[in-house]
CSV table of C-alpha atoms in Angstrom, one decimal:
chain,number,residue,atom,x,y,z
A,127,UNK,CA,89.7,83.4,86.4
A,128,UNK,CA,90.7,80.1,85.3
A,129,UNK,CA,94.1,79.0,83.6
A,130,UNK,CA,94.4,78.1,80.3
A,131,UNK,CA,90.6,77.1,79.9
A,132,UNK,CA,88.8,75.5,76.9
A,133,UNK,CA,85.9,73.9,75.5
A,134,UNK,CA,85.1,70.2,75.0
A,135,UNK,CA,82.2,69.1,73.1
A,136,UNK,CA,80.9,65.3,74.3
A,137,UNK,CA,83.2,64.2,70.4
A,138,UNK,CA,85.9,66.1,71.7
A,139,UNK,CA,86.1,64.6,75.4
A,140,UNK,CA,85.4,60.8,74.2
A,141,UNK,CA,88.3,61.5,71.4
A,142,UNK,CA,90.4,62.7,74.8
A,143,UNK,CA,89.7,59.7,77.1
A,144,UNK,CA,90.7,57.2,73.9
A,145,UNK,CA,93.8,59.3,73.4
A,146,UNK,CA,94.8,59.6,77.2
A,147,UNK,CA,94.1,56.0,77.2
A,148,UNK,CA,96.8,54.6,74.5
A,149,UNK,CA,99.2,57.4,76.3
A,150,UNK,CA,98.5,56.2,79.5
A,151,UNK,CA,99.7,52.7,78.2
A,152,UNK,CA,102.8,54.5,76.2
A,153,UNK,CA,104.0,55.6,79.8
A,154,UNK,CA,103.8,52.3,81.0
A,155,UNK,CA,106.4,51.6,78.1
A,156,UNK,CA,108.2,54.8,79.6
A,157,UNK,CA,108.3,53.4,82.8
A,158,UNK,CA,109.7,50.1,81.9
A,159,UNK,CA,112.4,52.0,80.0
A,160,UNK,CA,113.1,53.7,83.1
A,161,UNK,CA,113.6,50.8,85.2
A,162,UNK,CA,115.5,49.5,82.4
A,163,UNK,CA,118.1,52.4,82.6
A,164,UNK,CA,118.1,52.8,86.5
A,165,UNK,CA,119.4,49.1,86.0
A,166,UNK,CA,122.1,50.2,82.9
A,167,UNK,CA,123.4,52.9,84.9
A,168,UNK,CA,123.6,50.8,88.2
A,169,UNK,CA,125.7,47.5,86.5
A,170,UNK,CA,127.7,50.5,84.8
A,171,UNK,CA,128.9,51.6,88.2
A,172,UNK,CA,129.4,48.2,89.7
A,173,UNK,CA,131.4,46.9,87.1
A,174,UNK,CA,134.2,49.7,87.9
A,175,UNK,CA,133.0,49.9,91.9
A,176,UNK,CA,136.5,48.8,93.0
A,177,UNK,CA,138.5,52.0,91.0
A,178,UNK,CA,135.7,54.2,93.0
A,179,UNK,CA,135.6,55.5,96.6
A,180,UNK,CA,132.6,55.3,98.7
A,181,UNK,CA,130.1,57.6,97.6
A,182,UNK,CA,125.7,58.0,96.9
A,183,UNK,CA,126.6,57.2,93.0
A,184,UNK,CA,124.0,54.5,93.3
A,185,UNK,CA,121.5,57.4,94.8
A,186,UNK,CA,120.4,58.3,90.7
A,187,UNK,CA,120.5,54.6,89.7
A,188,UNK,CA,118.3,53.4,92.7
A,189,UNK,CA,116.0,56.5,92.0
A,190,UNK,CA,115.4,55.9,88.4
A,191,UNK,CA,114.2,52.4,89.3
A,192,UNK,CA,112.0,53.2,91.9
A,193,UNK,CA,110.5,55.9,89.2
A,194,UNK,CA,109.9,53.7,86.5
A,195,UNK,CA,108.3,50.9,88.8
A,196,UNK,CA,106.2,53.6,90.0
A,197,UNK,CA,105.4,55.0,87.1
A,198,UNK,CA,104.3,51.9,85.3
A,199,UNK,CA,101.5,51.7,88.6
A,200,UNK,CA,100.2,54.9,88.2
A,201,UNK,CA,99.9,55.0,84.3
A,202,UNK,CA,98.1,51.6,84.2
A,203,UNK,CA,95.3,52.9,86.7
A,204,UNK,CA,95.8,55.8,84.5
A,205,UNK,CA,94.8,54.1,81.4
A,206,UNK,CA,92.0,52.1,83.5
A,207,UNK,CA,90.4,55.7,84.6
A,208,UNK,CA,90.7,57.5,80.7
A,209,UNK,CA,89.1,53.9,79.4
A,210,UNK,CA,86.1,54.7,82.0
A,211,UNK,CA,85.8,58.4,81.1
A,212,UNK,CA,84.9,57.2,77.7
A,213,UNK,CA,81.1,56.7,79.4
A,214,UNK,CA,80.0,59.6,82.0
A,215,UNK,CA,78.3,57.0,84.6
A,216,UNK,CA,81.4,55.4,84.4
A,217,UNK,CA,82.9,58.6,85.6
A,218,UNK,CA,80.9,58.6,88.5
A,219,UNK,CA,83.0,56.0,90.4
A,220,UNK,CA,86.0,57.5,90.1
A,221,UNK,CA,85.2,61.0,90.3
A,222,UNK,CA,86.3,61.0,94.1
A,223,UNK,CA,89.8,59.3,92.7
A,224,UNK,CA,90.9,61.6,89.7
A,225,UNK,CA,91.9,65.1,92.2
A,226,UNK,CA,94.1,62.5,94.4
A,227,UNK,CA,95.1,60.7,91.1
A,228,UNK,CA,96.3,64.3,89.3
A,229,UNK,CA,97.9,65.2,92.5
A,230,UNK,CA,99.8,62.4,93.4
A,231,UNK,CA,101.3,62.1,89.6
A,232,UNK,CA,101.9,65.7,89.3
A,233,UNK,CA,104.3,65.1,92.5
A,234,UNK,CA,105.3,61.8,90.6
A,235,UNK,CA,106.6,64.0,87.6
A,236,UNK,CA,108.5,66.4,89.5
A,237,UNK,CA,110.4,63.6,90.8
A,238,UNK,CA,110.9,62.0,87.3
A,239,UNK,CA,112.3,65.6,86.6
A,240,UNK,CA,114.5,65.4,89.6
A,241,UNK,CA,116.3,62.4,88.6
A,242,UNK,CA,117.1,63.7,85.4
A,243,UNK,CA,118.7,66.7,86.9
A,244,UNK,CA,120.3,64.1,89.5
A,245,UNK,CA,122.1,62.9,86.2
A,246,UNK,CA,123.2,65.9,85.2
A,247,UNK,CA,124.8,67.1,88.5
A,248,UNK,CA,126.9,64.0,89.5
A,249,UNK,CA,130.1,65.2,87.4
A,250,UNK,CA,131.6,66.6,90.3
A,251,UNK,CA,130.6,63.8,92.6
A,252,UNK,CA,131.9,61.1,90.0
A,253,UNK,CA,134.9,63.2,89.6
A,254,UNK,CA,135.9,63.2,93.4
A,255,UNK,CA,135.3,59.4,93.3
A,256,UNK,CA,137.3,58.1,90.8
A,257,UNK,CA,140.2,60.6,92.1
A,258,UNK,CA,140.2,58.9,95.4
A,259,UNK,CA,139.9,55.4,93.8
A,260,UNK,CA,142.1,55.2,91.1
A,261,UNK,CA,144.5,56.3,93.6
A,262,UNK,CA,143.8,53.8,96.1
A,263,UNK,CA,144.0,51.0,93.2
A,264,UNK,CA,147.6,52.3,92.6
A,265,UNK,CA,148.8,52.5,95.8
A,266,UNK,CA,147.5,48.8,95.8
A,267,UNK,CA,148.6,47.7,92.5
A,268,UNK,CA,151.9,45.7,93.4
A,269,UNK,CA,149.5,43.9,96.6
A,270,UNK,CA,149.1,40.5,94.1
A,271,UNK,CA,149.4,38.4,97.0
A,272,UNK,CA,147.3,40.4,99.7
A,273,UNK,CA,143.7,39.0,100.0
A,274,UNK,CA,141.2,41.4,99.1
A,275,UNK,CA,143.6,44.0,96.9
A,276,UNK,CA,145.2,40.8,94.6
A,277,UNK,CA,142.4,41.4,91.6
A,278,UNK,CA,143.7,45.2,91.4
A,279,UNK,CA,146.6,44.9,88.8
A,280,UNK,CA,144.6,42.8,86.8
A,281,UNK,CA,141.8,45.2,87.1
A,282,UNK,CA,143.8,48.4,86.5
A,283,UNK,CA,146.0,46.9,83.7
A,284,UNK,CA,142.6,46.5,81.8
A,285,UNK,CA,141.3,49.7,82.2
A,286,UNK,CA,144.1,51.4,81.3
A,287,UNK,CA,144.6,48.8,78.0
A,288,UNK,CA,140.4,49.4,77.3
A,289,UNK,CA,140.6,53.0,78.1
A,290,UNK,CA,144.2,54.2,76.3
A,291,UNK,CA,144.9,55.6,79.6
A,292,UNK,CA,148.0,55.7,81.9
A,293,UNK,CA,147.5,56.6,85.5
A,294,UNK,CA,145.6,58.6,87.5
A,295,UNK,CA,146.6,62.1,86.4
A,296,UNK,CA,149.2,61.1,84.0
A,297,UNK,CA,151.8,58.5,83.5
A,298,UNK,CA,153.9,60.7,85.5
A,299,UNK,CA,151.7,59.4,88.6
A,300,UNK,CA,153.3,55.6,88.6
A,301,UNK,CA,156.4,57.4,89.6
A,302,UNK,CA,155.4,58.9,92.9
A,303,UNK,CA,154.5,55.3,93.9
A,304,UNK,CA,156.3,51.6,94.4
A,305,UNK,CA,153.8,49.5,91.7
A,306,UNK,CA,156.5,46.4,92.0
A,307,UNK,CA,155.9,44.0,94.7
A,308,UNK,CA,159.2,43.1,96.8
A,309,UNK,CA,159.3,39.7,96.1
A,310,UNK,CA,160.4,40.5,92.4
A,311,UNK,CA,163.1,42.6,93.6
A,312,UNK,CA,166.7,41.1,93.8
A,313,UNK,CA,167.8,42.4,97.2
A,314,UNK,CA,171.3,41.5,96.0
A,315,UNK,CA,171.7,43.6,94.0
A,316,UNK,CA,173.3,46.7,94.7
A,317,UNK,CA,171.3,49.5,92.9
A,318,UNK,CA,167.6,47.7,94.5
A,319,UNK,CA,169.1,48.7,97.8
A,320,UNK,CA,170.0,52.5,96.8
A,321,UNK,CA,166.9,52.9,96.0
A,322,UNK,CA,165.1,51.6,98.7
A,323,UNK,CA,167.6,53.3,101.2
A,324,UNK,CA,167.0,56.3,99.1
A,325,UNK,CA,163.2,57.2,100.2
A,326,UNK,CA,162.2,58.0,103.2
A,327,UNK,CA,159.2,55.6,103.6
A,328,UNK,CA,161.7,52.9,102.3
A,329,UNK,CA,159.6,52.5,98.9
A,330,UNK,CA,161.1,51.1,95.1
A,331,UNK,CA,160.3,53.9,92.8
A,332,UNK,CA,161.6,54.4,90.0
A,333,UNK,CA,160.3,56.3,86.5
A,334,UNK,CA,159.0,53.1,85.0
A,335,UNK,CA,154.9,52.5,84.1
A,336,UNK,CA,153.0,49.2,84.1
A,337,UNK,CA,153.0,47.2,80.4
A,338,UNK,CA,149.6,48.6,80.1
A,339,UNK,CA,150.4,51.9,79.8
A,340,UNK,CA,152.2,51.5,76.2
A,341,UNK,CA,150.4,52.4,73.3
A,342,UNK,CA,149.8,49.6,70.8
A,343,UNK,CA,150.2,52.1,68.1
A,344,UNK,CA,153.5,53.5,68.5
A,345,UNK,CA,156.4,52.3,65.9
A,346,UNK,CA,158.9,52.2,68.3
A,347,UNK,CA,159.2,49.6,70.9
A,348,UNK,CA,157.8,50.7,74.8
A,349,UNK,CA,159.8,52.3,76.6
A,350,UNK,CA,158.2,51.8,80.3
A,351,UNK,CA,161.5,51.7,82.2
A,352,UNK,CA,164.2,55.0,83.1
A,353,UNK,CA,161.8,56.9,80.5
A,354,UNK,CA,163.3,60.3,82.0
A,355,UNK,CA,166.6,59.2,81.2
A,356,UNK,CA,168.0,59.9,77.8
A,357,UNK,CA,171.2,57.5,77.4
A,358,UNK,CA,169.5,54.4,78.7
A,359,UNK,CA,168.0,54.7,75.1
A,360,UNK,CA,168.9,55.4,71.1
A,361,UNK,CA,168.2,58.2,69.7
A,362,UNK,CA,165.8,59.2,72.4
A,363,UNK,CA,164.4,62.3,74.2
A,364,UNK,CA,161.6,62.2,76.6
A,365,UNK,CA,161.4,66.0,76.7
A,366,UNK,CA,160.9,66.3,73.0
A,367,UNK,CA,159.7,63.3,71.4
A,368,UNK,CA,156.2,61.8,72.0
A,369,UNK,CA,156.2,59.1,74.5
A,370,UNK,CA,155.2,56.0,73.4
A,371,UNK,CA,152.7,55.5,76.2
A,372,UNK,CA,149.3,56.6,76.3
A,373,UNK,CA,148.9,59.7,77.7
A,374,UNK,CA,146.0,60.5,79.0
A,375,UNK,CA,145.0,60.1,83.0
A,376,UNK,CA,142.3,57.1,83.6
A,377,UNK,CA,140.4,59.6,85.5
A,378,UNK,CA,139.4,61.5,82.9
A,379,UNK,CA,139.1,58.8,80.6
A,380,UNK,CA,136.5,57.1,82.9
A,381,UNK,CA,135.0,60.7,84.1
A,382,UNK,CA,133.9,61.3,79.6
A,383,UNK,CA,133.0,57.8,79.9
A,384,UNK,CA,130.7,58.1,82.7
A,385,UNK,CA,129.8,61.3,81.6
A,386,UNK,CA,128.5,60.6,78.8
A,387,UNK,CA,126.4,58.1,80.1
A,388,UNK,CA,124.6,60.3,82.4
A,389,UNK,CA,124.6,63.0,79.7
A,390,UNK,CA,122.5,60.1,77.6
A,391,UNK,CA,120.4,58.8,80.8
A,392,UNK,CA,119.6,62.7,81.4
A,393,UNK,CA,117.9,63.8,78.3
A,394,UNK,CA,116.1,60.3,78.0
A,395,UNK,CA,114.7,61.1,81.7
A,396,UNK,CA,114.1,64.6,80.6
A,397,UNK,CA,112.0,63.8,77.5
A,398,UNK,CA,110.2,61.4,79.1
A,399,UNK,CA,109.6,63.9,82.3
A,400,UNK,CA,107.8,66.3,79.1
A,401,UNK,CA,105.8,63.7,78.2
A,402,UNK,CA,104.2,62.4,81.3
A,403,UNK,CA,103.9,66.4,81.7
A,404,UNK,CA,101.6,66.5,78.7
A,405,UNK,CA,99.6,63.4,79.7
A,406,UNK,CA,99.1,64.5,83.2
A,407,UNK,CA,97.9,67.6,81.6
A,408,UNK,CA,95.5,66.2,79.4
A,409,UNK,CA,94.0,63.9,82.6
A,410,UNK,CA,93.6,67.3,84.2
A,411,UNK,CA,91.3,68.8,81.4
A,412,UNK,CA,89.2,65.4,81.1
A,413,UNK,CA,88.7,65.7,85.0
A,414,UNK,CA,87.4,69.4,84.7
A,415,UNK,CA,85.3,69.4,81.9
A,416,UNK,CA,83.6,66.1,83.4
A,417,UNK,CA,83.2,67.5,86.8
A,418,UNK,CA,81.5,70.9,84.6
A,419,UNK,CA,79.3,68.0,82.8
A,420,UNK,CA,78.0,66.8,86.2
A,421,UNK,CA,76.9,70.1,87.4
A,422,UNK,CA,75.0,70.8,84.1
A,423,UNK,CA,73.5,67.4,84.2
A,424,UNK,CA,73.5,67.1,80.2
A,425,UNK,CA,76.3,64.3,79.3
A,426,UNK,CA,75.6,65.7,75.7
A,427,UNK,CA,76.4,68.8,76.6
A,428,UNK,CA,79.5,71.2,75.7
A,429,UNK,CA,81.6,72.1,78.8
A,430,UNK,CA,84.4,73.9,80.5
A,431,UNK,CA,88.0,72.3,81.0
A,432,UNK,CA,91.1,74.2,82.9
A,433,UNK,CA,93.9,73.7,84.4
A,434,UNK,CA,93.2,75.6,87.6
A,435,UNK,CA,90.0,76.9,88.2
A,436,UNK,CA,91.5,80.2,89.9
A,437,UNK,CA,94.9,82.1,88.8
A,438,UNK,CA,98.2,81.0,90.1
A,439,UNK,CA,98.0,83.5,92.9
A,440,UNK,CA,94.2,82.8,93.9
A,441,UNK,CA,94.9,79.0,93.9
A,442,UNK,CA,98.1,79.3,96.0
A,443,UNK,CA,96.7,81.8,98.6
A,444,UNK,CA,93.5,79.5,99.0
A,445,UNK,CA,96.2,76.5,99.9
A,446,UNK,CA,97.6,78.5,102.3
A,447,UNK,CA,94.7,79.5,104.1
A,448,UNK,CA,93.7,75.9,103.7
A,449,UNK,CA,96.9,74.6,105.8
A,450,UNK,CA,96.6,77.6,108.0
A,451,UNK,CA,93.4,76.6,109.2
A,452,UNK,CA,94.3,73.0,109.9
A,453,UNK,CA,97.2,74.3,111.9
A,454,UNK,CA,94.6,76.1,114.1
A,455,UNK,CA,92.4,73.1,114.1
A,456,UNK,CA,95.1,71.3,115.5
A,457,UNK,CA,96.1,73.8,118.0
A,458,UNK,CA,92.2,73.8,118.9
A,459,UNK,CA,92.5,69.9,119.3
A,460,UNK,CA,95.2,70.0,121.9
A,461,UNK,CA,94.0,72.8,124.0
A,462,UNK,CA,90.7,71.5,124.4
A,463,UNK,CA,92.6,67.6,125.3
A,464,UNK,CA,93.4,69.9,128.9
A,465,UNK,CA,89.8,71.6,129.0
A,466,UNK,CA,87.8,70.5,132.2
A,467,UNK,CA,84.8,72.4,131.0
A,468,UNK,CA,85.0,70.4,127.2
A,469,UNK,CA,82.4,67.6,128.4
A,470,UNK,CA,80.0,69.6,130.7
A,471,UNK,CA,76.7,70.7,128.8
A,472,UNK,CA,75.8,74.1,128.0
A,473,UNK,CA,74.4,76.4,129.9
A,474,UNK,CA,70.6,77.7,129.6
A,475,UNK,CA,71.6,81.6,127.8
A,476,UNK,CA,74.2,79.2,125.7
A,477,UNK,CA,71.4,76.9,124.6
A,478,UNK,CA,68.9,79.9,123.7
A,479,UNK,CA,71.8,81.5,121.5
A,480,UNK,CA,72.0,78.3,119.7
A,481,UNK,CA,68.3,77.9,119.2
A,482,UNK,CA,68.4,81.7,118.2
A,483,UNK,CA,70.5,81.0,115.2
């Protein structure tokens, strides 16, 4: 029994082929849009590559603009083959194409579908990334003078400024780290050189944050420097009172950032994953109800269109068989390659069986 079958008149299936037609060239648009995102999304990631680790971030980018290239392709030969529908002889020449065509987009949709859940599942991946990163971009922060690590303050101290961030974690983070360079330390004086005797790994740390961790919108002046200790300032309790710094980790500043990115790049690829669905759909019933025209041999007449000509189960057990006997075809093949009796004629009883049947 077919699936989801129904009848076209020759007004109905000419109405069809003109619709399929302009939606064949609305999913070139769709295609172009995208590209036009894989492209968004990719310059979105470079632009912050250096506070990421290496990771396949650039997998769902990559994928979405091979998609829409791909899908602007198949949707223009798409259009060109509902145009030619419009006229049964026309039909004729690409009657062999459509089965190949439908198959090879229906594959096509599942991988728009894919990279719209691709979008949705990078959180954890994006998260590991930046927490690795950032941390590297810390650790590296006071390196103005090292080739190849000297653009990192300036990069972190605009992040944190753009974002309203402080840190990786927290603001607390700067403090497990040395973020001055030693060649603003005065090595003279006597309290530099406690402190560096002080830790192990002979570092400067001290509970003090970059500038561009102090929040523009606080009354009070920043306090970046001794902010756990009380007396260095008036009437001031870090315990109790609201830091004048921004408190918020850059990592999860950047993580709703990019987040909401993909969230928005996920349910574009998703809407447009339900619309090629419902064109590739529609090609499928124009296919069918042609194909039930040729048989007939009336173009005026009213014919069949289906989705699957058998049930779910009937179609998918007549695939299997299908690849099951081209496994033994192959198996067949090789065997007979070693045969030394594969090229020797038949025998007399042999060719009287043949001529028998």
């Amino acid at each position: 029994m077919a699936v989801l079958p129904i009848k076209l008149t020759k007004t109905n299936r000419d109405k069809l082929a003109q619709v399929l037609w302009v939606l064949n060239w609305i999913s070139v648009v769709t295609g172009i849009i995208l590209f036009s995102l894989g492209i968004f999304l990719k310059v979105e990631i470079n632009k912050r590559q250096d506070l990421m680790a290496e990771s396949q971030l650039q997998s769902v980018p990559n994928m979405l603009i091979a998609v829409g290239l791909i899908a602007c392709v198949i949707n223009f030969l798409g259009g060109k083959i509902c145009y030619d529908c419009v006229d049964t002889n026309k039909f004729l020449r690409w009657k062999l194409v459509m089965l190949p065509y439908i198959i090879c987009t229906f594959f096509f949709t599942l991988s728009v579908l894919a990279g719209a859940l691709m979008c949705y599942s990078m959180h954890g991946q994006l998260e590991e990334a930046l927490t690795f990163g950032l941390r590297d971009a810390m650790r590296y922060y006071k390196d103005t003078d090292t080739p190849g690590r000297c653009f990192l303050k300036h990069t972190v101290d605009q992040l944190q400024i753009q974002f309203q961030c402080c840190g990786n974690e927290g603001y607390r983070d700067w403090f497990q780290i040395q973020w001055v360079s030693n060649r603003y330390l005065d090595m003279s004086q006597r309290e530099v050189l406690d402190r560096l005797r002080s830790n192990v790994e002979g570092k400067y740390l001290m509970d003090g944050v970059p500038f561009s961790c102090c929040n523009v919108n606080s009354p009070r002046p920043c306090i970046q420097y001794q902010i756990t200790n009380n007396s260095a300032h008036f009437n001031y309790d870090y315990q109790t009172e609201e830091l004048n710094l921004w408190m918020r980790g850059c990592r999860q500043a950047l993580l709703d950032y990019y987040t909401n990115i993909m969230h928005s790049v996920g349910l574009t690829v998703l809407i447009i994953w339900l619309f090629e669905l419902s064109v590739l759909t529609g090609v499928r019933y124009l296919q069918t109800s042609l194909e039930n025209v040729l048989r007939q041999g009336d173009p005026e007449c009213e014919s069949d269109g289906w989705l699957l000509e058998n049930s779910f189960v009937e179609t998918a057990r007549s695939n299997f068989n299908i690849i099951k006997h081209l496994g033994k075809f192959n198996q067949i093949n090789i065997s007979s390659n070693g045969d030394p009796n594969i090229d020797k004629p038949p025998t007399a009883h042999y060719a009287r069986y043949c001529n028998h049947w």
